[in-house]
Amino acid sequence: MYAVSIVPRTTSCRLSSAFFCHLSIPLTLGLHHHYQHQQPHLTSLSFQIRSLRKQIDMAAQGGDSYEEALAALSSLITKRSRADKSNKGDRFELVFDYLKLLDLEEDILKMKVIHVAGTKGKGSTCTFTESIIRNYGFRTGLFTSPHLIDVRERFRLDGVDISEEKFLGYFWWCYNRLKERTNEEIPMPTYFRFLALLAFKIFAAEEVDAAILEVGLGGKFDATNAVQKPMVCGISSLGYDHMEILGDTLGKIAGEKAGIFKLGVPAFTVPQPDEAMRVLEEKASESEVNLEVVQPLTTRLLSGQKLGLDGEHQYLNAGLAVSLASTWLQKIGKLEVPSRTQMSILPEQFIKGLATASLQGRAQVVPDQYTESRTSGDLVFYLDGAHSPESMEACAKWFSVAVKGDNQSGSSGHLVNGSAGSSHDKWSNETCQQILLFNCMSVRDPNLLLPHLRNTCAKYGVHFKKALFVPNMSVYHKVGTAADLPENDPQVDLSWQFTLQKVWESLVQSERDGKNDGESNGNSEVFTSLPMAIKWLRETVHESSSATRFQVLVTGSLHLVGDVLRLIRK
């Protein structure tokens, strides 16, 4: 055991108490860089010393609290509407100026990046890919969006959200340097651009072996597209979303997504609608990109294991992840890793990576612990951030299959990622009631989303007893934490929620003639706040018989899903 003493540079700023000036490091620590031919203990010791020195330097840059950092980050959010078409491009070349100001130009060139765009499934694909590579022993960095509860969710190191101490250190280093060096010609970066730059800084300083980057919006003008030479690119399923920015046809949307293709860099995609696939193939040809179409994984390839992310659609995302991960592994010298087409059963590390992957707010089931009692009913939340017509269908199918399987098995515990299941021994379809808790952004068309959701559920024999419409608690102009969510806002504008309710009621009315679909009068309700809706659900459960289970589908917005998670976990 060696004791390493490090003396930080003199600074007037207060250092975080979490950073130590003395660190004991065992010589047996593992090797992150498997393809470097150095003695493991020396490499690891050297890395730990550099990492600690960087953390101390970073901590000296910043403010006193996490809340101060969130306030500074909030100041970068522009007040422009998402539908403002002047956002397109928005001086994309500035991203390269920021990289220069942060001295990240060389680091980003050396970074071994996997870059993924798409309309739906790109976050899940990135999560699967990261988990596979990590299970081969490599140090990973994963950048995804949006976050649900805490902004630190966007930055994962070795599969874990970055610590508050490290986040603060890197945040203030980047923020203060940009504040000092920007001007009228090169203004401070906007919110998402700053987060992408912060991800580049974190992954460079932490010396990750693989950086997995999820595109925020589109591809061509996304801040993550500052990466000029990724190892491999992926395009997940394409559909109609963000049309006010990306275009009103699948071809235009595909063209924006294909903007991440780089000269000679291999790329993979999943089966796409013909119009989208034609454009992807054209763009690939222009960039001399070998574009391969991969099929969904089969259960045979997984050797009987289940995916860590629930839902049939995840087999498509997992198939794309397998191709991305195997290509990355082969390119860095893991020659024993076969290509996807050569696999009859996936290697053990792939199976473990796919089976243990986790991502909040995607086909997630959480029982409400406040209502678990033998003297009242049962309340279970099914959360999925679907917000496009295609993802609504996938969400509805997952929910329908999940609630039926849940009811037959007698417990929600098997679906809950380690959460405790219900105490009840048995549930039947007759004693279960499905309720919808919904909101979506006003730029989306509820006349597309709600029919897809309702009709798909109906195909599986699932009918909602009631639909609840609520405004989001989190606001788009501020980054916050669970502690600062408002309980109620008397000034809240509910006009959009009443619009959603009207669409829902029209669907119900059109299906009522001569049908008994399990629904009754009082089909829907608008609540002034999410806490009020949760309160109503809990009171309804307590007033019900102990033989009733309430299964609540929360969907339409990842912001809504995050707000619900914050509330039920308080």
Coordinates of C-alpha atoms in Angstrom, one line a residue:
M1 CA 0.0 0.0 0.0
Y2 CA 1.4 3.4 -1.0
A3 CA 0.2 6.7 0.4
V4 CA 0.1 9.4 -2.2
S5 CA 0.2 13.0 -1.1
I6 CA -1.1 15.7 -3.4
V7 CA -1.0 19.4 -2.7
P8 CA -3.6 21.4 -4.7
R9 CA -2.8 24.8 -6.3
T10 CA -3.4 27.7 -4.0
T11 CA -6.9 29.1 -4.5
S12 CA -9.3 31.5 -2.8
C13 CA -12.2 29.2 -3.6
R14 CA -13.4 26.7 -1.0
L15 CA -12.6 23.1 -1.8
S16 CA -15.3 20.5 -1.6
S17 CA -14.9 18.4 1.6
A18 CA -15.4 15.3 -0.6
F19 CA -11.9 15.7 -2.1
F20 CA -9.0 14.4 -0.2
C21 CA -5.4 15.6 -0.2
H22 CA -4.2 12.2 0.8
L23 CA -5.3 9.0 -0.9
S24 CA -4.2 5.4 -0.1
I25 CA -4.2 3.4 -3.3
P26 CA -3.7 -0.4 -3.4
L27 CA -1.3 -1.6 -6.1
T28 CA -3.8 -4.3 -7.1
L29 CA -6.4 -2.0 -8.6
G30 CA -7.6 -3.1 -12.1
L31 CA -6.5 -1.9 -15.5
H32 CA -9.0 0.2 -17.4
H33 CA -7.1 0.4 -20.7
H34 CA -7.0 -3.3 -21.6
Y35 CA -5.3 -2.5 -24.9
Q36 CA -2.4 -0.6 -23.3
H37 CA 0.7 -2.7 -22.7
Q38 CA 1.7 -1.4 -19.3
Q39 CA 2.0 -2.9 -15.9
P40 CA -1.6 -2.9 -14.5
H41 CA -0.7 -1.5 -11.0
L42 CA 1.3 1.4 -12.5
T43 CA -1.3 2.3 -15.0
S44 CA -4.1 2.2 -12.3
L45 CA -2.0 4.1 -9.8
S46 CA -1.1 6.8 -12.4
F47 CA -4.8 7.1 -13.4
Q48 CA -5.9 7.5 -9.8
I49 CA -3.3 10.2 -9.1
R50 CA -4.3 12.1 -12.3
S51 CA -8.0 11.7 -11.6
L52 CA -7.6 13.0 -8.0
R53 CA -5.4 16.0 -9.1
K54 CA -8.0 16.9 -11.7
Q55 CA -10.9 16.6 -9.2
I56 CA -9.1 18.9 -6.7
D57 CA -8.3 21.4 -9.5
M58 CA -12.0 21.2 -10.7
A59 CA -13.4 21.8 -7.2
A60 CA -11.4 24.9 -6.8
Q61 CA -13.2 26.4 -9.7
G62 CA -16.8 26.5 -8.5
G63 CA -19.5 27.7 -6.3
D64 CA -20.7 26.5 -2.9
S65 CA -23.6 24.2 -3.7
Y66 CA -25.3 22.0 -6.2
E67 CA -28.2 24.4 -6.3
E68 CA -25.9 27.2 -7.5
A69 CA -24.7 25.0 -10.3
L70 CA -28.3 24.2 -11.3
A71 CA -29.1 27.9 -11.3
A72 CA -26.1 28.6 -13.5
L73 CA -27.1 25.8 -15.8
S74 CA -30.7 27.1 -16.0
S75 CA -29.4 30.5 -17.1
L76 CA -28.4 28.8 -20.4
I77 CA -31.9 27.7 -21.3
T78 CA -33.2 29.8 -24.1
K79 CA -36.8 31.0 -23.9
R80 CA -37.5 30.4 -27.5
S81 CA -40.3 28.1 -28.5
R82 CA -39.4 24.6 -29.5
A83 CA -41.4 25.3 -32.7
D84 CA -39.2 28.3 -33.6
K85 CA -37.8 27.3 -37.0
S86 CA -34.8 29.7 -36.6
N87 CA -33.4 27.0 -34.2
K88 CA -32.3 25.0 -37.2
G89 CA -28.6 25.0 -37.4
D90 CA -28.4 27.9 -35.0
R91 CA -24.7 28.6 -35.8
F92 CA -23.6 25.0 -35.4
E93 CA -20.0 26.0 -36.1
L94 CA -19.9 27.6 -32.6
V95 CA -19.6 24.2 -31.1
F96 CA -16.1 23.9 -32.5
D97 CA -15.2 27.3 -31.0
Y98 CA -16.4 26.1 -27.6
L99 CA -14.2 23.0 -27.9
K100 CA -11.2 25.2 -28.7
L101 CA -12.0 27.5 -25.7
L102 CA -12.1 24.4 -23.4
D103 CA -9.0 22.9 -24.9
L104 CA -10.9 19.8 -25.9
E105 CA -10.0 19.6 -29.6
E106 CA -7.3 16.9 -29.2
D107 CA -9.2 15.0 -26.6
I108 CA -12.3 14.7 -28.8
L109 CA -10.2 13.4 -31.7
K110 CA -8.8 10.6 -29.5
M111 CA -12.1 9.7 -28.0
K112 CA -13.4 6.2 -29.1
V113 CA -17.0 7.2 -29.7
I114 CA -20.2 5.3 -30.5
H115 CA -22.7 7.8 -31.9
V116 CA -26.4 7.0 -32.0
A117 CA -29.3 9.0 -33.5
G118 CA -33.0 8.1 -34.1
T119 CA -36.6 9.0 -33.3
K120 CA -37.3 6.3 -30.7
G121 CA -35.1 3.7 -29.0
K122 CA -31.8 5.6 -29.2
G123 CA -31.5 5.9 -25.4
S124 CA -32.2 2.2 -24.9
T125 CA -29.8 1.3 -27.7
C126 CA -27.0 3.4 -26.1
T127 CA -27.8 1.9 -22.7
F128 CA -27.5 -1.7 -24.0
T129 CA -24.3 -0.8 -25.9
E130 CA -22.6 0.7 -22.8
S131 CA -23.6 -2.3 -20.7
I132 CA -22.1 -4.8 -23.1
I133 CA -18.8 -2.9 -23.4
R134 CA -18.6 -2.5 -19.7
N135 CA -19.0 -6.2 -19.2
Y136 CA -15.8 -6.7 -21.2
G137 CA -14.0 -4.7 -18.5
F138 CA -13.7 -1.4 -20.3
R139 CA -14.2 2.0 -18.7
T140 CA -17.3 3.6 -20.2
G141 CA -18.9 7.0 -20.4
L142 CA -22.6 7.3 -21.4
F143 CA -24.3 10.6 -22.4
T144 CA -28.1 10.5 -22.8
S145 CA -31.0 12.8 -22.6
P146 CA -33.3 14.0 -21.1
H147 CA -32.8 13.4 -17.4
L148 CA -35.9 12.4 -15.4
I149 CA -35.0 13.5 -11.9
D150 CA -31.5 14.7 -11.6
V151 CA -29.3 16.2 -14.4
R152 CA -26.4 13.9 -13.3
E153 CA -28.4 11.0 -14.9
R154 CA -27.2 12.3 -18.3
F155 CA -23.6 11.4 -17.5
R156 CA -22.8 7.8 -16.5
L157 CA -19.3 6.6 -15.7
D158 CA -19.0 2.8 -15.7
G159 CA -22.8 2.5 -15.6
V160 CA -23.3 4.8 -12.6
D161 CA -24.5 8.4 -12.6
I162 CA -21.6 10.8 -12.0
S163 CA -21.2 11.7 -8.4
E164 CA -22.3 15.2 -7.2
E165 CA -18.7 16.0 -6.3
K166 CA -17.3 15.2 -9.7
F167 CA -20.2 16.9 -11.4
L168 CA -19.6 20.1 -9.5
G169 CA -15.9 20.1 -10.2
Y170 CA -16.3 19.5 -14.0
F171 CA -19.3 21.8 -14.2
W172 CA -17.6 24.9 -12.7
W173 CA -14.4 24.3 -14.7
C174 CA -16.3 24.4 -17.9
Y175 CA -18.8 27.1 -16.9
N176 CA -16.2 29.5 -15.5
R177 CA -13.8 29.0 -18.4
L178 CA -16.5 29.7 -21.0
K179 CA -17.8 32.7 -19.0
E180 CA -14.3 34.2 -19.1
R181 CA -13.6 33.5 -22.8
T182 CA -16.9 34.0 -24.5
N183 CA -18.0 37.4 -26.0
E184 CA -20.6 38.9 -28.2
E185 CA -19.3 37.1 -31.3
I186 CA -19.0 33.8 -29.4
P187 CA -21.8 33.9 -26.7
M188 CA -22.2 31.4 -23.9
P189 CA -23.5 28.0 -25.3
T190 CA -27.1 27.2 -25.0
Y191 CA -28.3 24.5 -22.5
F192 CA -27.9 21.3 -24.4
R193 CA -24.7 22.4 -26.1
F194 CA -23.2 23.1 -22.7
L195 CA -24.2 19.7 -21.5
A196 CA -22.7 18.0 -24.5
L197 CA -19.4 20.0 -23.9
L198 CA -19.5 19.0 -20.3
A199 CA -19.9 15.3 -21.3
F200 CA -16.8 15.7 -23.6
K201 CA -14.8 17.2 -20.7
I202 CA -15.9 14.5 -18.2
F203 CA -15.2 11.6 -20.5
A204 CA -11.8 13.1 -21.5
A205 CA -10.7 13.8 -17.9
E206 CA -12.0 10.4 -16.7
E207 CA -10.1 8.7 -19.5
V208 CA -13.0 6.5 -20.6
D209 CA -12.2 3.7 -23.1
A210 CA -15.6 4.1 -24.8
A211 CA -17.8 7.2 -25.0
I212 CA -21.4 6.3 -26.0
L213 CA -23.2 9.5 -27.2
E214 CA -27.0 9.7 -27.7
V215 CA -28.0 12.5 -30.1
G216 CA -30.2 15.1 -28.4
L217 CA -32.3 16.2 -31.4
G218 CA -31.9 15.4 -35.1
G219 CA -28.3 14.7 -35.8
K220 CA -26.7 17.0 -38.4
F221 CA -26.8 20.1 -36.2
D222 CA -26.8 18.3 -32.8
A223 CA -24.0 19.3 -30.4
T224 CA -22.8 15.7 -30.2
N225 CA -22.1 15.8 -33.9
A226 CA -18.9 17.7 -33.1
V227 CA -17.3 14.2 -33.1
Q228 CA -15.7 14.0 -36.5
K229 CA -14.3 10.5 -36.4
P230 CA -16.5 8.1 -34.3
M231 CA -15.7 4.4 -34.3
V232 CA -19.2 3.4 -35.4
C233 CA -22.6 5.1 -35.8
G234 CA -26.2 3.8 -35.3
I235 CA -29.6 5.0 -36.4
S236 CA -32.5 3.6 -34.3
S237 CA -36.1 3.5 -35.5
L238 CA -37.3 6.6 -37.3
G239 CA -40.8 8.1 -37.1
Y240 CA -42.7 11.4 -36.9
D241 CA -41.3 13.6 -34.1
H242 CA -39.9 17.1 -33.8
M243 CA -41.4 17.8 -37.2
E244 CA -41.4 21.6 -36.5
I245 CA -37.6 21.4 -36.5
L246 CA -36.6 18.3 -38.5
G247 CA -39.2 18.4 -41.3
D248 CA -42.6 17.1 -42.1
T249 CA -41.8 13.9 -44.0
L250 CA -39.9 10.8 -43.0
G251 CA -37.4 11.5 -45.8
K252 CA -36.5 14.9 -44.3
I253 CA -36.3 13.5 -40.8
A254 CA -34.0 10.7 -42.0
G255 CA -31.8 13.2 -43.8
E256 CA -31.3 15.1 -40.5
K257 CA -30.5 11.9 -38.6
A258 CA -28.1 10.7 -41.3
G259 CA -26.1 13.9 -40.6
I260 CA -24.1 11.9 -38.1
F261 CA -22.6 9.6 -40.9
K262 CA -18.9 10.3 -41.3
L263 CA -16.7 9.4 -44.2
G264 CA -15.8 5.7 -44.2
V265 CA -17.2 5.1 -40.7
P266 CA -19.3 2.0 -40.5
A267 CA -23.0 2.5 -39.6
F268 CA -25.9 0.3 -38.6
T269 CA -29.6 0.8 -38.6
V270 CA -32.8 -1.2 -38.0
P271 CA -35.6 -1.9 -40.6
Q272 CA -37.1 1.4 -41.5
P273 CA -40.1 2.6 -43.5
D274 CA -39.2 2.7 -47.3
E275 CA -39.1 6.5 -47.5
A276 CA -36.7 6.8 -44.6
M277 CA -34.5 3.9 -45.7
R278 CA -34.1 5.3 -49.2
V279 CA -32.7 8.6 -47.7
L280 CA -30.4 6.8 -45.3
E281 CA -29.0 4.7 -48.1
E282 CA -28.5 7.8 -50.3
K283 CA -26.7 9.7 -47.5
A284 CA -24.6 6.6 -46.6
S285 CA -23.5 6.3 -50.3
E286 CA -22.6 10.0 -50.4
S287 CA -20.3 9.6 -47.3
E288 CA -18.9 6.2 -48.5
V289 CA -20.5 4.6 -45.4
N290 CA -21.1 0.9 -45.2
L291 CA -24.6 0.9 -43.9
E292 CA -25.9 -2.4 -42.6
V293 CA -29.5 -3.2 -41.6
V294 CA -29.7 -5.4 -38.5
Q295 CA -32.7 -7.5 -37.4
P296 CA -34.2 -7.8 -33.9
L297 CA -32.4 -10.1 -31.4
T298 CA -34.0 -13.6 -30.9
T299 CA -34.4 -15.3 -27.6
R300 CA -32.2 -18.1 -28.9
L301 CA -29.3 -15.7 -29.2
L302 CA -29.9 -14.7 -25.6
S303 CA -29.7 -18.3 -24.4
G304 CA -33.0 -17.9 -22.5
Q305 CA -32.1 -14.7 -20.7
K306 CA -34.4 -11.7 -20.6
L307 CA -33.4 -8.2 -21.6
G308 CA -32.9 -5.7 -18.8
L309 CA -35.3 -3.3 -20.5
D310 CA -38.9 -4.6 -20.8
G311 CA -41.1 -4.7 -24.0
E312 CA -41.0 -6.5 -27.3
H313 CA -39.6 -3.4 -29.1
Q314 CA -36.4 -3.6 -27.0
Y315 CA -35.3 -6.7 -29.0
L316 CA -34.9 -4.3 -32.0
N317 CA -32.8 -1.9 -29.9
A318 CA -30.8 -4.7 -28.5
G319 CA -30.0 -6.1 -32.0
L320 CA -28.7 -2.7 -33.0
A321 CA -26.6 -2.4 -29.8
V322 CA -25.0 -5.8 -30.4
S323 CA -23.8 -4.7 -33.8
L324 CA -22.5 -1.4 -32.5
A325 CA -20.7 -3.0 -29.5
S326 CA -19.2 -5.9 -31.6
T327 CA -17.9 -3.4 -34.2
W328 CA -16.3 -1.2 -31.5
L329 CA -14.7 -4.2 -29.8
Q330 CA -13.3 -5.5 -33.0
K331 CA -11.9 -2.0 -34.0
I332 CA -10.0 -1.7 -30.7
G333 CA -8.5 -5.1 -31.1
K334 CA -10.8 -7.6 -29.4
L335 CA -10.5 -9.9 -32.4
E336 CA -12.1 -12.9 -30.6
V337 CA -15.4 -11.0 -30.6
P338 CA -17.4 -12.4 -33.6
S339 CA -19.6 -10.2 -35.8
R340 CA -23.4 -10.4 -35.3
T341 CA -23.8 -12.6 -38.4
Q342 CA -21.3 -15.1 -37.1
M343 CA -23.1 -15.6 -33.7
S344 CA -25.4 -18.5 -33.0
I345 CA -25.5 -17.6 -29.3
L346 CA -24.2 -14.3 -28.0
P347 CA -20.9 -14.3 -26.0
E348 CA -21.4 -14.3 -22.2
Q349 CA -20.4 -10.7 -21.8
F350 CA -23.0 -9.6 -24.4
I351 CA -25.8 -11.6 -22.6
K352 CA -24.9 -10.3 -19.2
G353 CA -24.7 -6.7 -20.6
L354 CA -28.1 -6.9 -22.2
A355 CA -29.7 -8.6 -19.2
T356 CA -28.4 -6.1 -16.7
A357 CA -29.0 -2.9 -18.6
S358 CA -31.2 -0.4 -16.9
L359 CA -32.8 3.0 -17.9
Q360 CA -35.4 4.9 -15.9
G361 CA -38.7 5.8 -17.5
R362 CA -38.7 3.2 -20.2
A363 CA -41.2 0.4 -19.6
Q364 CA -40.6 0.8 -15.9
V365 CA -43.0 -0.6 -13.2
V366 CA -43.0 0.9 -9.7
P367 CA -45.5 -0.1 -7.0
D368 CA -46.7 2.7 -4.8
Q369 CA -45.3 1.9 -1.4
Y370 CA -47.6 4.4 0.3
T371 CA -50.7 2.3 -0.5
E372 CA -49.3 -1.2 0.1
S373 CA -51.6 -2.7 2.7
R374 CA -53.8 -5.7 3.2
T375 CA -56.7 -3.5 4.2
S376 CA -57.0 -1.5 1.0
G377 CA -56.4 -1.9 -2.7
D378 CA -53.1 -1.8 -4.6
L379 CA -51.6 0.9 -6.8
V380 CA -48.9 0.2 -9.4
F381 CA -47.4 2.8 -11.8
Y382 CA -46.3 1.7 -15.3
L383 CA -44.1 4.4 -16.7
D384 CA -43.0 4.9 -20.2
G385 CA -41.9 8.2 -21.8
A386 CA -43.4 7.5 -25.2
H387 CA -44.2 10.7 -27.1
S388 CA -44.5 9.8 -30.8
P389 CA -47.3 7.8 -32.6
E390 CA -45.0 4.8 -33.2
S391 CA -43.7 4.7 -29.6
M392 CA -47.3 5.1 -28.3
E393 CA -48.1 1.8 -30.0
A394 CA -45.1 0.1 -28.6
C395 CA -45.9 1.5 -25.1
A396 CA -49.5 0.4 -25.3
K397 CA -48.5 -3.1 -26.4
W398 CA -46.0 -3.4 -23.5
F399 CA -48.5 -2.1 -21.0
S400 CA -51.2 -4.4 -22.1
V401 CA -49.0 -7.5 -22.0
A402 CA -47.5 -6.4 -18.7
V403 CA -50.7 -5.8 -16.9
K404 CA -52.2 -9.1 -18.1
G405 CA -49.0 -11.0 -17.1
D406 CA -48.9 -9.1 -13.8
N407 CA -52.4 -10.0 -12.9
Q408 CA -51.9 -13.7 -13.7
S409 CA -48.7 -13.9 -11.8
G410 CA -50.3 -12.3 -8.7
S411 CA -47.5 -9.9 -8.0
S412 CA -45.9 -6.9 -9.7
G413 CA -42.5 -7.8 -8.1
H414 CA -41.2 -9.6 -11.2
L415 CA -41.4 -6.5 -13.3
V416 CA -40.0 -3.9 -10.9
N417 CA -36.2 -4.0 -11.0
G418 CA -35.8 -5.0 -7.4
S419 CA -38.8 -3.1 -6.0
A420 CA -41.0 -4.9 -3.6
G421 CA -44.1 -6.4 -5.2
S422 CA -47.6 -6.4 -3.8
S423 CA -48.6 -8.3 -0.7
H424 CA -51.7 -9.7 -2.3
D425 CA -51.6 -13.3 -3.4
K426 CA -53.8 -13.2 -6.4
W427 CA -55.4 -10.7 -8.8
S428 CA -57.9 -11.4 -11.6
N429 CA -58.6 -9.2 -14.6
E430 CA -62.0 -8.4 -13.0
T431 CA -60.4 -6.9 -9.9
C432 CA -58.0 -4.7 -11.8
Q433 CA -58.7 -1.3 -13.1
Q434 CA -56.4 0.5 -15.7
I435 CA -56.1 4.3 -15.4
L436 CA -54.2 6.6 -17.8
L437 CA -52.2 9.5 -16.5
F438 CA -51.2 11.6 -19.5
N439 CA -49.6 14.8 -20.7
C440 CA -47.6 15.8 -23.8
M441 CA -46.0 18.9 -25.1
S442 CA -48.2 21.3 -27.1
V443 CA -46.1 20.8 -30.2
R444 CA -47.3 17.2 -30.4
D445 CA -50.6 16.2 -31.9
P446 CA -52.9 14.4 -29.4
N447 CA -55.1 13.3 -32.4
L448 CA -52.3 11.0 -33.4
L449 CA -51.0 10.0 -30.0
L450 CA -54.1 9.1 -28.1
P451 CA -55.9 7.0 -30.8
H452 CA -52.7 4.9 -31.2
L453 CA -52.5 4.3 -27.5
R454 CA -56.2 3.6 -27.0
N455 CA -56.7 1.4 -30.0
T456 CA -53.6 -0.7 -29.4
C457 CA -54.7 -1.3 -25.8
A458 CA -58.2 -2.3 -27.0
K459 CA -56.7 -4.9 -29.3
Y460 CA -55.3 -6.6 -26.3
G461 CA -58.5 -6.3 -24.3
V462 CA -57.3 -3.5 -22.1
H463 CA -59.7 -0.6 -21.5
F464 CA -59.0 2.4 -19.3
K465 CA -61.5 3.1 -16.5
K466 CA -60.5 6.7 -16.3
A467 CA -58.0 9.1 -17.9
L468 CA -56.3 11.8 -15.9
F469 CA -54.7 14.9 -17.5
V470 CA -52.2 17.0 -15.7
P471 CA -49.7 19.8 -16.3
N472 CA -46.0 18.9 -15.9
M473 CA -44.5 20.0 -12.6
S474 CA -41.0 20.5 -13.9
V475 CA -40.6 23.6 -16.0
Y476 CA -38.6 23.9 -19.2
H477 CA -36.8 27.1 -18.2
K478 CA -35.3 25.7 -15.0
V479 CA -33.2 22.7 -14.0
G480 CA -34.3 21.6 -10.5
T481 CA -34.3 18.7 -8.0
A482 CA -37.1 16.8 -6.3
A483 CA -36.9 19.2 -3.3
D484 CA -38.0 22.3 -5.3
L485 CA -41.0 20.9 -7.2
P486 CA -44.1 23.1 -6.6
E487 CA -47.0 21.3 -4.9
N488 CA -49.6 23.5 -6.6
D489 CA -49.8 26.5 -8.8
P490 CA -53.0 28.5 -8.7
Q491 CA -52.0 30.4 -11.9
V492 CA -51.4 27.3 -14.0
D493 CA -52.8 27.4 -17.5
L494 CA -54.8 24.2 -18.0
S495 CA -56.1 25.0 -21.6
W496 CA -53.8 22.3 -23.1
Q497 CA -55.0 19.7 -20.6
F498 CA -58.6 20.5 -21.5
T499 CA -57.7 20.0 -25.2
L500 CA -56.3 16.6 -24.4
Q501 CA -59.4 15.7 -22.4
K502 CA -61.6 16.8 -25.3
V503 CA -59.7 14.5 -27.7
W504 CA -60.0 11.6 -25.3
E505 CA -63.7 12.1 -24.7
S506 CA -64.4 12.2 -28.4
L507 CA -62.6 8.9 -28.8
V508 CA -64.7 7.4 -25.9
Q509 CA -67.9 8.8 -27.4
S510 CA -67.3 7.4 -30.9
E511 CA -66.8 3.9 -29.4
R512 CA -69.7 4.0 -27.0
D513 CA -72.6 3.2 -29.4
G514 CA -73.8 -0.2 -28.6
K515 CA -70.5 -1.3 -26.9
N516 CA -69.7 -2.4 -23.4
D517 CA -66.0 -1.8 -23.3
G518 CA -65.6 -1.6 -19.5
E519 CA -65.8 2.2 -19.4
S520 CA -68.4 4.2 -17.6
N521 CA -69.4 7.9 -17.2
G522 CA -66.8 10.2 -15.7
N523 CA -64.2 8.8 -18.0
S524 CA -61.7 11.6 -17.6
E525 CA -60.6 14.5 -15.4
V526 CA -58.2 17.4 -15.5
F527 CA -56.3 18.0 -12.3
T528 CA -54.6 21.4 -11.5
S529 CA -51.4 19.6 -10.5
L530 CA -49.7 16.2 -10.5
P531 CA -49.7 16.0 -6.7
M532 CA -53.4 16.4 -6.7
A533 CA -53.8 13.6 -9.2
I534 CA -51.5 11.3 -7.1
K535 CA -53.5 12.2 -4.0
W536 CA -56.8 11.3 -5.8
L537 CA -55.3 8.0 -6.9
R538 CA -54.2 7.1 -3.4
E539 CA -57.5 8.1 -1.8
T540 CA -59.3 6.1 -4.4
V541 CA -57.2 3.0 -3.6
H542 CA -57.8 3.5 0.2
E543 CA -61.5 3.7 -0.4
S544 CA -61.6 0.6 -2.6
S545 CA -61.9 -3.0 -1.5
S546 CA -58.7 -4.9 -0.8
A547 CA -59.3 -7.0 -3.8
T548 CA -58.8 -4.1 -6.3
R549 CA -55.6 -3.3 -8.1
F550 CA -55.2 0.0 -9.8
Q551 CA -52.7 -0.1 -12.7
V552 CA -51.7 3.4 -13.8
L553 CA -50.0 4.0 -17.2
V554 CA -48.0 7.2 -17.1
T555 CA -47.0 8.3 -20.6
G556 CA -46.9 11.0 -23.2
S557 CA -43.8 12.9 -21.8
L558 CA -40.5 11.9 -20.2
H559 CA -40.9 15.1 -18.1
L560 CA -44.2 13.7 -16.7
V561 CA -42.6 10.4 -16.0
G562 CA -39.7 12.1 -14.2
D563 CA -42.2 14.2 -12.1
V564 CA -44.1 11.0 -11.1
L565 CA -40.9 9.3 -10.1
R566 CA -39.9 12.2 -8.0
L567 CA -43.2 12.3 -6.2
I568 CA -43.7 8.6 -5.5
R569 CA -40.1 8.2 -4.3
K570 CA -40.2 11.1 -1.9

